[in-house]
Short mmCIF file of C-alpha atoms and ligand atoms in Angstrom, two decimals:
data_model
loop_
_atom_site.label_atom_id
_atom_site.label_comp_id
_atom_site.label_asym_id
_atom_site.label_seq_id
_atom_site.Cartn_x
_atom_site.Cartn_y
_atom_site.Cartn_z
CA MET A 1 -24.48 15.23 -8.62
CA MET A 2 -26.08 15.84 -12.03
CA LYS A 3 -23.53 15.73 -14.81
CA MET A 4 -23.86 18.50 -17.38
CA ALA A 5 -24.01 17.51 -21.03
CA THR A 6 -20.91 18.77 -22.80
CA LYS A 7 -21.62 20.05 -26.31
CA ILE A 8 -19.05 20.17 -29.10
CA ILE A 9 -20.03 23.17 -31.19
CA GLN A 10 -18.93 24.36 -34.60
CA ALA A 11 -18.01 28.00 -35.04
CA GLN A 12 -21.06 29.83 -36.39
CA ASP A 13 -22.45 33.25 -35.71
CA ASP A 14 -25.09 32.17 -33.22
CA ILE A 15 -22.77 30.32 -30.85
CA TRP A 16 -20.93 33.30 -29.44
CA GLU A 17 -23.62 34.62 -27.17
CA PRO A 18 -23.98 31.46 -25.04
CA ILE A 19 -20.21 30.99 -24.95
CA CYS A 20 -19.58 34.56 -23.81
CA LYS A 21 -22.34 34.14 -21.24
CA GLU A 22 -20.44 31.23 -19.70
CA ILE A 23 -17.27 33.32 -19.49
CA PHE A 24 -19.16 36.29 -18.00
CA SER A 25 -20.69 34.02 -15.37
CA ASN A 26 -17.22 32.78 -14.38
CA LYS A 27 -17.56 29.37 -15.99
CA THR A 28 -15.11 27.78 -18.39
CA VAL A 29 -15.22 26.71 -22.04
CA ALA A 30 -12.73 24.76 -24.13
CA ILE A 31 -11.34 26.61 -27.12
CA PRO A 32 -8.93 25.76 -29.93
CA THR A 33 -5.58 27.49 -30.24
CA GLU A 34 -2.82 26.96 -32.80
CA THR A 35 -0.89 24.83 -30.23
CA VAL A 36 -3.37 22.73 -28.22
CA TYR A 37 -6.94 23.21 -26.96
CA GLY A 38 -7.24 25.42 -23.88
CA LEU A 39 -9.71 25.50 -20.99
CA ALA A 40 -10.57 29.19 -20.85
CA GLY A 41 -11.93 31.38 -18.08
CA ASN A 42 -11.86 35.05 -17.05
CA ALA A 43 -8.33 35.68 -15.74
CA PHE A 44 -9.57 38.38 -13.35
CA SER A 45 -12.07 36.05 -11.71
CA GLU A 46 -11.05 33.98 -8.74
CA GLU A 47 -14.16 31.85 -9.20
CA ALA A 48 -13.41 31.08 -12.85
CA CYS A 49 -9.78 30.28 -12.17
CA LYS A 50 -10.57 28.04 -9.23
CA GLU A 51 -12.99 26.26 -11.54
CA ILE A 52 -10.20 25.68 -14.09
CA PHE A 53 -8.00 24.04 -11.44
CA ARG A 54 -10.90 21.96 -10.13
CA ILE A 55 -12.02 20.74 -13.56
CA LYS A 56 -8.53 19.69 -14.61
CA GLY A 57 -7.50 18.35 -11.20
CA ARG A 58 -4.49 20.66 -11.48
CA PRO A 59 -2.20 21.32 -8.50
CA SER A 60 -2.88 24.87 -7.31
CA ASP A 61 0.80 25.87 -7.30
CA ASN A 62 1.09 25.42 -11.08
CA PRO A 63 0.26 28.83 -12.60
CA LEU A 64 -1.81 29.44 -15.73
CA ILE A 65 -1.05 31.19 -19.03
CA VAL A 66 -3.13 34.28 -19.78
CA HIS A 67 -4.28 34.80 -23.38
CA ILE A 68 -4.63 38.31 -24.75
CA ASN A 69 -5.48 39.93 -28.08
CA GLY A 70 -3.00 42.80 -28.17
CA MET A 71 -1.01 45.44 -26.37
CA ASP A 72 -3.97 47.27 -24.81
CA MET A 73 -4.97 44.14 -23.00
CA LEU A 74 -1.35 43.46 -22.02
CA SER A 75 -1.20 46.82 -20.27
CA ARG A 76 -4.22 45.88 -18.14
CA ILE A 77 -2.40 42.94 -16.54
CA VAL A 78 1.30 43.82 -16.80
CA ASP A 79 3.24 46.80 -15.54
CA VAL A 80 4.48 47.90 -18.99
CA ASN A 81 7.03 50.32 -17.52
CA GLU A 82 8.76 47.33 -15.95
CA ILE A 83 9.05 45.36 -19.20
CA PRO A 84 12.76 44.94 -20.07
CA SER A 85 13.50 46.68 -23.39
CA LYS A 86 14.75 43.46 -25.02
CA ILE A 87 11.25 41.94 -24.80
CA TRP A 88 9.55 44.50 -27.08
CA PRO A 89 11.16 43.32 -30.36
CA ILE A 90 10.38 39.72 -29.40
CA MET A 91 6.70 40.52 -28.99
CA LYS A 92 6.75 42.39 -32.27
CA LYS A 93 8.30 39.48 -34.11
CA PHE A 94 6.53 36.45 -32.61
CA TRP A 95 3.10 37.68 -31.54
CA PRO A 96 0.50 36.59 -32.33
CA GLY A 97 1.89 33.06 -32.12
CA PRO A 98 3.04 30.15 -29.98
CA LEU A 99 5.29 32.09 -27.60
CA THR A 100 4.50 32.68 -23.91
CA ILE A 101 6.49 35.38 -22.12
CA LEU A 102 6.84 35.99 -18.37
CA PHE A 103 6.15 39.55 -17.24
CA PRO A 104 6.11 41.36 -13.91
CA CYS A 105 2.42 41.35 -13.09
CA ILE A 106 0.12 44.01 -11.72
CA PRO A 107 -1.02 42.60 -8.36
CA HIS A 108 -4.65 41.49 -8.13
CA ASN A 109 -5.48 44.10 -5.51
CA LYS A 110 -4.30 46.78 -7.98
CA GLY A 111 -6.50 45.43 -10.79
CA GLY A 112 -4.34 42.62 -12.20
CA VAL A 113 -5.22 38.97 -12.79
CA CYS A 114 -6.24 36.92 -9.78
CA ASP A 115 -3.73 35.15 -7.57
CA GLN A 116 -4.87 31.70 -8.72
CA VAL A 117 -3.51 32.50 -12.19
CA THR A 118 -0.03 33.36 -10.99
CA ALA A 119 -0.04 30.87 -8.08
CA GLY A 120 1.11 33.82 -6.00
CA LEU A 121 4.23 34.49 -8.11
CA PRO A 122 5.24 38.08 -8.94
CA THR A 123 5.18 37.17 -12.65
CA VAL A 124 2.41 36.37 -15.09
CA ALA A 125 2.84 34.20 -18.21
CA VAL A 126 1.17 35.84 -21.23
CA ARG A 127 0.47 34.61 -24.72
CA PHE A 128 -1.14 36.32 -27.73
CA PRO A 129 -2.49 33.35 -29.72
CA SER A 130 -2.95 33.46 -33.47
CA HIS A 131 -5.96 31.16 -33.69
CA PRO A 132 -8.95 33.16 -35.00
CA LEU A 133 -11.48 31.47 -32.70
CA ALA A 134 -9.40 32.07 -29.58
CA LEU A 135 -8.91 35.69 -30.63
CA LYS A 136 -12.59 36.11 -31.35
CA LEU A 137 -13.58 34.95 -27.86
CA ILE A 138 -11.03 37.26 -26.21
CA SER A 139 -12.28 40.18 -28.29
CA LEU A 140 -15.99 39.50 -27.76
CA THR A 141 -15.59 39.20 -23.99
CA GLY A 142 -12.98 41.95 -23.79
CA LEU A 143 -11.26 39.82 -21.15
CA PRO A 144 -7.84 38.23 -20.82
CA LEU A 145 -8.49 34.50 -20.66
CA ALA A 146 -6.56 32.14 -18.42
CA ALA A 147 -6.27 28.89 -20.34
CA PRO A 148 -4.19 25.85 -19.52
CA SER A 149 -4.36 22.89 -21.87
CA ALA A 150 -7.89 21.43 -21.78
CA ASN A 151 -6.96 17.95 -20.55
CA LEU A 152 -7.11 16.20 -17.20
CA SER A 153 -3.97 17.14 -15.32
CA GLY A 154 -1.06 14.79 -15.99
CA GLY A 155 -2.39 13.34 -19.25
CA PRO A 156 -1.54 14.10 -22.89
CA SER A 157 -2.65 17.55 -24.06
CA PRO A 158 -5.68 17.74 -26.38
CA THR A 159 -5.21 18.59 -30.04
CA THR A 160 -8.79 17.92 -31.21
CA ALA A 161 -12.24 18.70 -29.81
CA LYS A 162 -12.74 14.93 -29.40
CA HIS A 163 -9.67 14.72 -27.12
CA VAL A 164 -11.17 17.44 -24.92
CA PHE A 165 -14.50 15.61 -24.88
CA ASP A 166 -12.81 12.34 -23.88
CA ASP A 167 -11.24 14.07 -20.85
CA LEU A 168 -13.80 16.67 -19.80
CA ASN A 169 -17.20 15.37 -20.88
CA GLY A 170 -19.69 16.24 -18.15
CA ARG A 171 -17.40 18.85 -16.58
CA ILE A 172 -17.76 21.79 -18.99
CA PRO A 173 -20.68 23.13 -21.04
CA TYR A 174 -19.03 23.76 -24.41
CA ILE A 175 -16.11 22.71 -26.54
CA LEU A 176 -15.61 25.05 -29.46
CA ASP A 177 -14.48 22.89 -32.39
CA GLY A 178 -11.62 24.41 -34.37
CA ASP A 179 -10.49 21.16 -35.99
CA LYS A 180 -7.06 19.68 -35.38
CA CYS A 181 -4.53 22.10 -33.84
CA CYS A 182 -1.92 22.91 -36.45
CA LEU A 183 1.17 22.87 -34.19
CA GLY A 184 0.29 20.15 -31.68
CA ILE A 185 2.68 20.97 -28.83
CA GLU A 186 2.22 23.80 -26.35
CA SER A 187 3.76 27.23 -26.73
CA THR A 188 7.41 27.95 -25.99
CA VAL A 189 7.64 29.60 -22.54
CA ILE A 190 10.46 32.10 -22.00
CA ASP A 191 11.69 33.98 -18.94
CA CYS A 192 13.62 37.12 -19.93
CA LEU A 193 13.39 38.59 -16.46
CA GLN A 194 16.58 36.90 -15.36
CA ASP A 195 20.00 36.68 -16.90
CA PRO A 196 20.61 34.64 -18.95
CA PRO A 197 17.11 34.47 -20.38
CA LEU A 198 15.70 30.96 -20.22
CA ILE A 199 13.51 28.78 -22.36
CA LEU A 200 11.43 27.19 -19.63
CA ARG A 201 9.42 25.03 -22.03
CA PRO A 202 10.66 24.39 -25.58
CA GLY A 203 8.11 24.62 -28.40
CA SER A 204 7.63 25.64 -32.01
CA ILE A 205 9.37 29.00 -31.53
CA THR A 206 12.86 27.61 -31.14
CA LYS A 207 16.13 28.70 -29.60
CA THR A 208 17.41 29.42 -33.12
CA ASP A 209 14.43 31.72 -33.68
CA LEU A 210 15.13 33.55 -30.41
CA LEU A 211 18.93 33.82 -30.56
CA PRO A 212 19.00 36.97 -32.74
CA PHE A 213 16.99 38.73 -30.04
CA LEU A 214 18.49 37.07 -26.98
CA PRO A 215 22.06 36.01 -27.83
CA ASN A 216 22.67 34.39 -24.42
CA ILE A 217 19.38 32.52 -24.10
CA GLN A 218 19.65 29.05 -22.58
CA THR A 219 17.31 26.09 -22.62
CA PHE A 220 16.58 25.04 -19.08
CA ASP A 221 16.25 21.37 -20.03
CA SER A 222 19.59 21.20 -21.78
CA LEU A 223 21.35 22.89 -18.87
CA LYS A 224 19.85 20.35 -16.55
CA ARG A 225 20.58 17.38 -18.76
CA LYS A 226 24.21 18.15 -19.49
CA ASP A 227 25.27 18.53 -15.89
CA SER A 228 23.11 19.57 -13.01
CA SER A 229 26.11 21.00 -11.16
CA SER A 230 27.38 22.78 -14.26
CA ILE A 231 29.19 26.07 -13.93
CA LEU A 232 26.37 27.72 -15.79
CA ALA A 233 23.65 26.45 -13.54
CA THR A 234 25.50 27.32 -10.34
CA THR A 235 27.44 30.50 -11.10
CA LEU A 236 24.53 32.15 -12.84
CA SER A 237 22.26 31.00 -10.02
CA ILE A 238 19.51 30.09 -12.41
CA LYS A 239 16.22 29.63 -10.67
CA PRO A 240 14.12 27.42 -12.82
CA SER A 241 10.99 28.86 -12.27
CA THR A 242 8.29 26.98 -13.96
CA PRO A 243 6.48 25.35 -11.09
CA GLY A 244 4.90 22.90 -13.52
CA MET A 245 8.25 21.24 -14.09
CA LYS A 246 7.96 19.08 -11.02
CA TYR A 247 4.67 17.41 -11.96
CA ARG A 248 3.79 14.35 -14.02
CA HIS A 249 2.91 15.51 -17.52
CA TYR A 250 1.47 14.28 -20.79
CA SER A 251 1.46 10.65 -19.61
CA PRO A 252 -0.75 7.95 -21.13
CA ASN A 253 -2.42 5.44 -18.78
CA ALA A 254 -0.20 2.55 -19.87
CA PRO A 255 3.48 2.60 -18.84
CA LEU A 256 5.51 4.39 -21.50
CA ILE A 257 9.14 3.39 -22.02
CA LEU A 258 11.34 5.87 -23.81
CA LEU A 259 14.20 4.23 -25.70
CA ARG A 260 17.12 6.57 -26.18
CA PRO A 261 20.14 5.63 -28.29
CA ILE A 262 23.61 5.81 -26.77
CA ASN A 263 24.79 6.11 -30.35
CA ARG A 264 22.36 6.94 -33.10
CA ASP A 265 23.60 4.42 -35.66
CA ASP A 266 22.15 1.63 -37.77
CA CYS A 267 22.32 -0.78 -34.84
CA PHE A 268 19.78 1.18 -32.83
CA GLU A 269 16.80 -0.25 -34.70
CA GLU A 270 18.10 -3.79 -34.10
CA LYS A 271 18.48 -3.04 -30.41
CA VAL A 272 14.92 -1.71 -30.27
CA VAL A 273 13.57 -4.86 -31.90
CA LYS A 274 15.54 -7.05 -29.48
CA PHE A 275 14.29 -4.98 -26.54
CA ILE A 276 10.66 -5.30 -27.59
CA THR A 277 10.99 -9.02 -28.28
CA GLU A 278 12.34 -9.59 -24.78
CA LYS A 279 9.54 -7.55 -23.26
CA PHE A 280 6.95 -10.01 -24.62
CA ASP A 281 7.92 -12.30 -21.72
CA THR A 282 6.37 -9.79 -19.33
CA TYR A 283 3.96 -7.69 -21.43
CA ASN A 284 1.52 -9.36 -23.81
CA ASN A 285 0.18 -6.28 -25.56
CA ILE A 286 2.82 -3.82 -26.72
CA ILE A 287 2.33 -0.74 -28.86
CA ARG A 288 5.20 1.12 -30.44
CA ILE A 289 4.78 4.74 -31.48
CA THR A 290 7.20 5.53 -34.26
CA SER A 291 7.73 7.81 -37.20
CA HIS A 292 9.42 5.34 -39.51
CA LEU A 293 8.88 1.88 -40.95
CA THR A 294 10.28 -0.75 -38.66
CA MET A 295 11.70 -4.20 -39.22
CA ASP A 296 9.53 -7.30 -38.95
CA PHE A 297 10.30 -9.40 -35.96
CA PRO A 298 9.05 -12.59 -34.35
CA ILE A 299 6.16 -12.17 -31.96
CA SER A 300 5.01 -15.06 -29.84
CA LYS A 301 1.48 -16.15 -30.60
CA HIS A 302 0.40 -15.14 -27.09
CA SER A 303 1.38 -11.55 -27.62
CA LYS A 304 -0.13 -8.62 -29.44
CA TYR A 305 2.02 -6.00 -31.10
CA MET A 306 1.00 -2.91 -33.01
CA GLU A 307 2.71 0.15 -34.39
CA ILE A 308 1.22 3.61 -34.50
CA LYS A 309 2.83 5.94 -37.00
CA CYS A 310 2.98 9.46 -35.69
CA SER A 311 4.06 10.80 -39.07
CA SER A 312 3.93 9.71 -42.67
CA THR A 313 6.87 11.88 -43.71
CA SER A 314 9.04 11.90 -40.54
CA SER A 315 8.93 15.69 -40.62
CA SER A 316 9.33 17.27 -37.19
CA SER A 317 6.31 19.47 -37.55
CA GLU A 318 4.11 16.51 -38.45
CA ILE A 319 5.43 14.47 -35.51
CA ALA A 320 4.73 17.43 -33.19
CA GLN A 321 1.23 17.76 -34.58
CA ASN A 322 0.44 14.07 -34.04
CA LEU A 323 2.38 13.24 -30.88
CA PHE A 324 -0.39 13.68 -28.28
CA ASP A 325 -2.94 12.09 -30.59
CA SER A 326 -0.64 9.04 -30.94
CA LEU A 327 -0.28 8.73 -27.15
CA ARG A 328 -4.04 8.92 -26.74
CA MET A 329 -4.65 6.49 -29.59
CA ALA A 330 -2.17 4.02 -28.09
CA ASP A 331 -4.05 4.12 -24.78
CA SER A 332 -7.35 3.43 -26.52
CA TYR A 333 -6.11 -0.11 -27.30
CA ASN A 334 -5.45 -0.78 -23.60
CA PRO A 335 -1.88 -1.93 -24.11
CA SER A 336 0.21 -3.27 -21.26
CA LEU A 337 3.21 -1.27 -22.50
CA ILE A 338 3.90 1.59 -24.94
CA ILE A 339 7.34 2.07 -26.48
CA ILE A 340 8.59 5.30 -28.04
CA GLU A 341 11.98 6.62 -29.12
CA ASP A 342 13.10 10.20 -28.97
CA LEU A 343 14.37 12.16 -31.94
CA GLU A 344 17.74 13.51 -32.93
CA ASP A 345 18.47 16.85 -31.29
CA ASP A 346 19.64 18.29 -34.62
CA ASP A 347 16.34 19.95 -35.42
CA ASP A 348 15.20 22.63 -33.00
CA ILE A 349 11.56 21.57 -32.94
CA ASN A 350 12.74 18.11 -31.91
CA LEU A 351 13.80 19.59 -28.58
CA GLY A 352 10.18 20.45 -27.89
CA ILE A 353 9.02 17.01 -29.01
CA ASN A 354 11.69 15.22 -26.95
CA ASN A 355 10.81 17.33 -23.91
CA ARG A 356 7.18 16.10 -24.09
CA ILE A 357 8.21 12.50 -24.73
CA GLU A 358 10.64 12.50 -21.83
CA LYS A 359 8.10 13.96 -19.43
CA ALA A 360 5.39 11.55 -20.61
CA SER A 361 7.55 8.46 -20.09
CA SER A 362 7.58 6.35 -16.99
CA SER A 363 11.16 5.21 -17.62
CA ILE A 364 14.05 5.91 -19.96
CA ILE A 365 16.22 3.07 -21.23
CA TYR A 366 19.51 3.80 -22.99
CA LEU A 367 20.25 1.31 -25.77
O1 LIG B 1 0.23 26.50 -25.93
C1 LIG B 1 -0.05 26.75 -24.76
O2 LIG B 1 0.70 27.43 -24.03
C2 LIG B 1 -1.35 26.18 -24.19
C3 LIG B 1 -2.51 26.84 -24.96
C4 LIG B 1 -3.86 26.46 -24.40
O3 LIG B 1 -2.33 28.21 -25.00
N1 LIG B 1 -1.45 26.38 -22.79
C5 LIG B 1 -0.71 25.67 -21.91
O4 LIG B 1 -0.95 25.94 -20.58
O5 LIG B 1 0.11 24.85 -22.24
P1 LIG B 1 -0.48 24.99 -19.39
O6 LIG B 1 -1.16 25.51 -18.18
O7 LIG B 1 -0.80 23.58 -19.71
O8 LIG B 1 1.03 25.28 -19.24
C6 LIG B 1 1.48 26.47 -18.63
C7 LIG B 1 2.94 26.39 -18.32
C8 LIG B 1 3.19 25.54 -17.09
O9 LIG B 1 4.37 24.77 -17.29
C9 LIG B 1 3.37 26.60 -16.00
O10 LIG B 1 4.15 26.12 -14.93
C10 LIG B 1 4.04 27.74 -16.79
O11 LIG B 1 3.42 27.72 -18.05
N2 LIG B 1 3.78 29.04 -16.16
C11 LIG B 1 2.64 29.73 -16.09
N3 LIG B 1 2.80 30.87 -15.40
C12 LIG B 1 4.08 30.92 -15.01
C13 LIG B 1 4.88 31.84 -14.25
N4 LIG B 1 4.35 32.95 -13.75
N5 LIG B 1 6.17 31.54 -14.06
C14 LIG B 1 6.70 30.42 -14.57
N6 LIG B 1 6.02 29.50 -15.29
C15 LIG B 1 4.73 29.74 -15.50
MG1 LIG B 2 -0.75 21.46 -19.85
#
């Protein structure tokens, strides 16, 4: 089969016609958003949506997020009379932005998005992005765009046009270059259709941001982690309902070990160093992704060790912005092992970062 040449294109006036043409002919293009790059196609088109799943190698039961440019478009895909009243102020406050909300969808046979988008669920996940290039494409086509992250399924999400190219070169015609994504982790996904409302995927819009609007909102991850048989989880019969939760996600090619402190004290760094030193017996090329300066330690002359700093300031937003890039960069050195630690849960954005790190890792070691 002939491979198509994938072009990375800069946003200029003359690029929109060919890009829109691809969307109108039910093909896909990669576009920047404020969170990560997305692989966009017409959400009404079965052909386009099947193409998205095929290109990414995505399991067909993992539904897609639909990107819109305002309330008129929302009303074309969602039964607005069925929207619970508590959702309206949330849309007003956080849209456009990195928040995806589940809605009762208009079925495809009544004019709604195609069944591939929803994976046959009665709900559709909708996001109104703030990135000007994403908004421009939605407006020029006049179509809601289904867009999962523009990476090969299972790998780290793409936060630059180059990341998309590395994964999808030869599979898509165009990557619209919008520079580095400013947030770096995917949108927060919330389900307000059940009680209590749930954060299905933590992101830059945090629980603290949402609490004034949804005082009983819960984070699905934290419910699960504290105690899977907890009173909350059982008596409220929470149905975690993001099908994507069961799949491998964000993972680099090399095994990734997540080191999690039992106690976050000064000894943790020493334990990490000891752990890595011992691992040199088995792994001769170790990369550590970290946000802080680490101690020097003895490395046998047969082993290679490198550190990748995912932040120069240790700020949560900078770590979020660089996390996927660091995982991809680590892989580019072909290490035999990658080590990462998770962050303190004190900062809300850290929950989103830790969620990605935990899902990306092949094992978790408590030290
Ligand atoms: O920031 C983002 O949300 C990015 C950019 C491109 O907008 N998109 C993104 O899409 O992360 P994706 O496909 O990689 O993640 C979509 C998530 C999955 O975890 C999926 O299971 C969940 O949203 N989802 C989609 N529709 C759903 C539905 N109807 N019910 C529950 N979860 C749903
Ligand atoms: Mg994804």
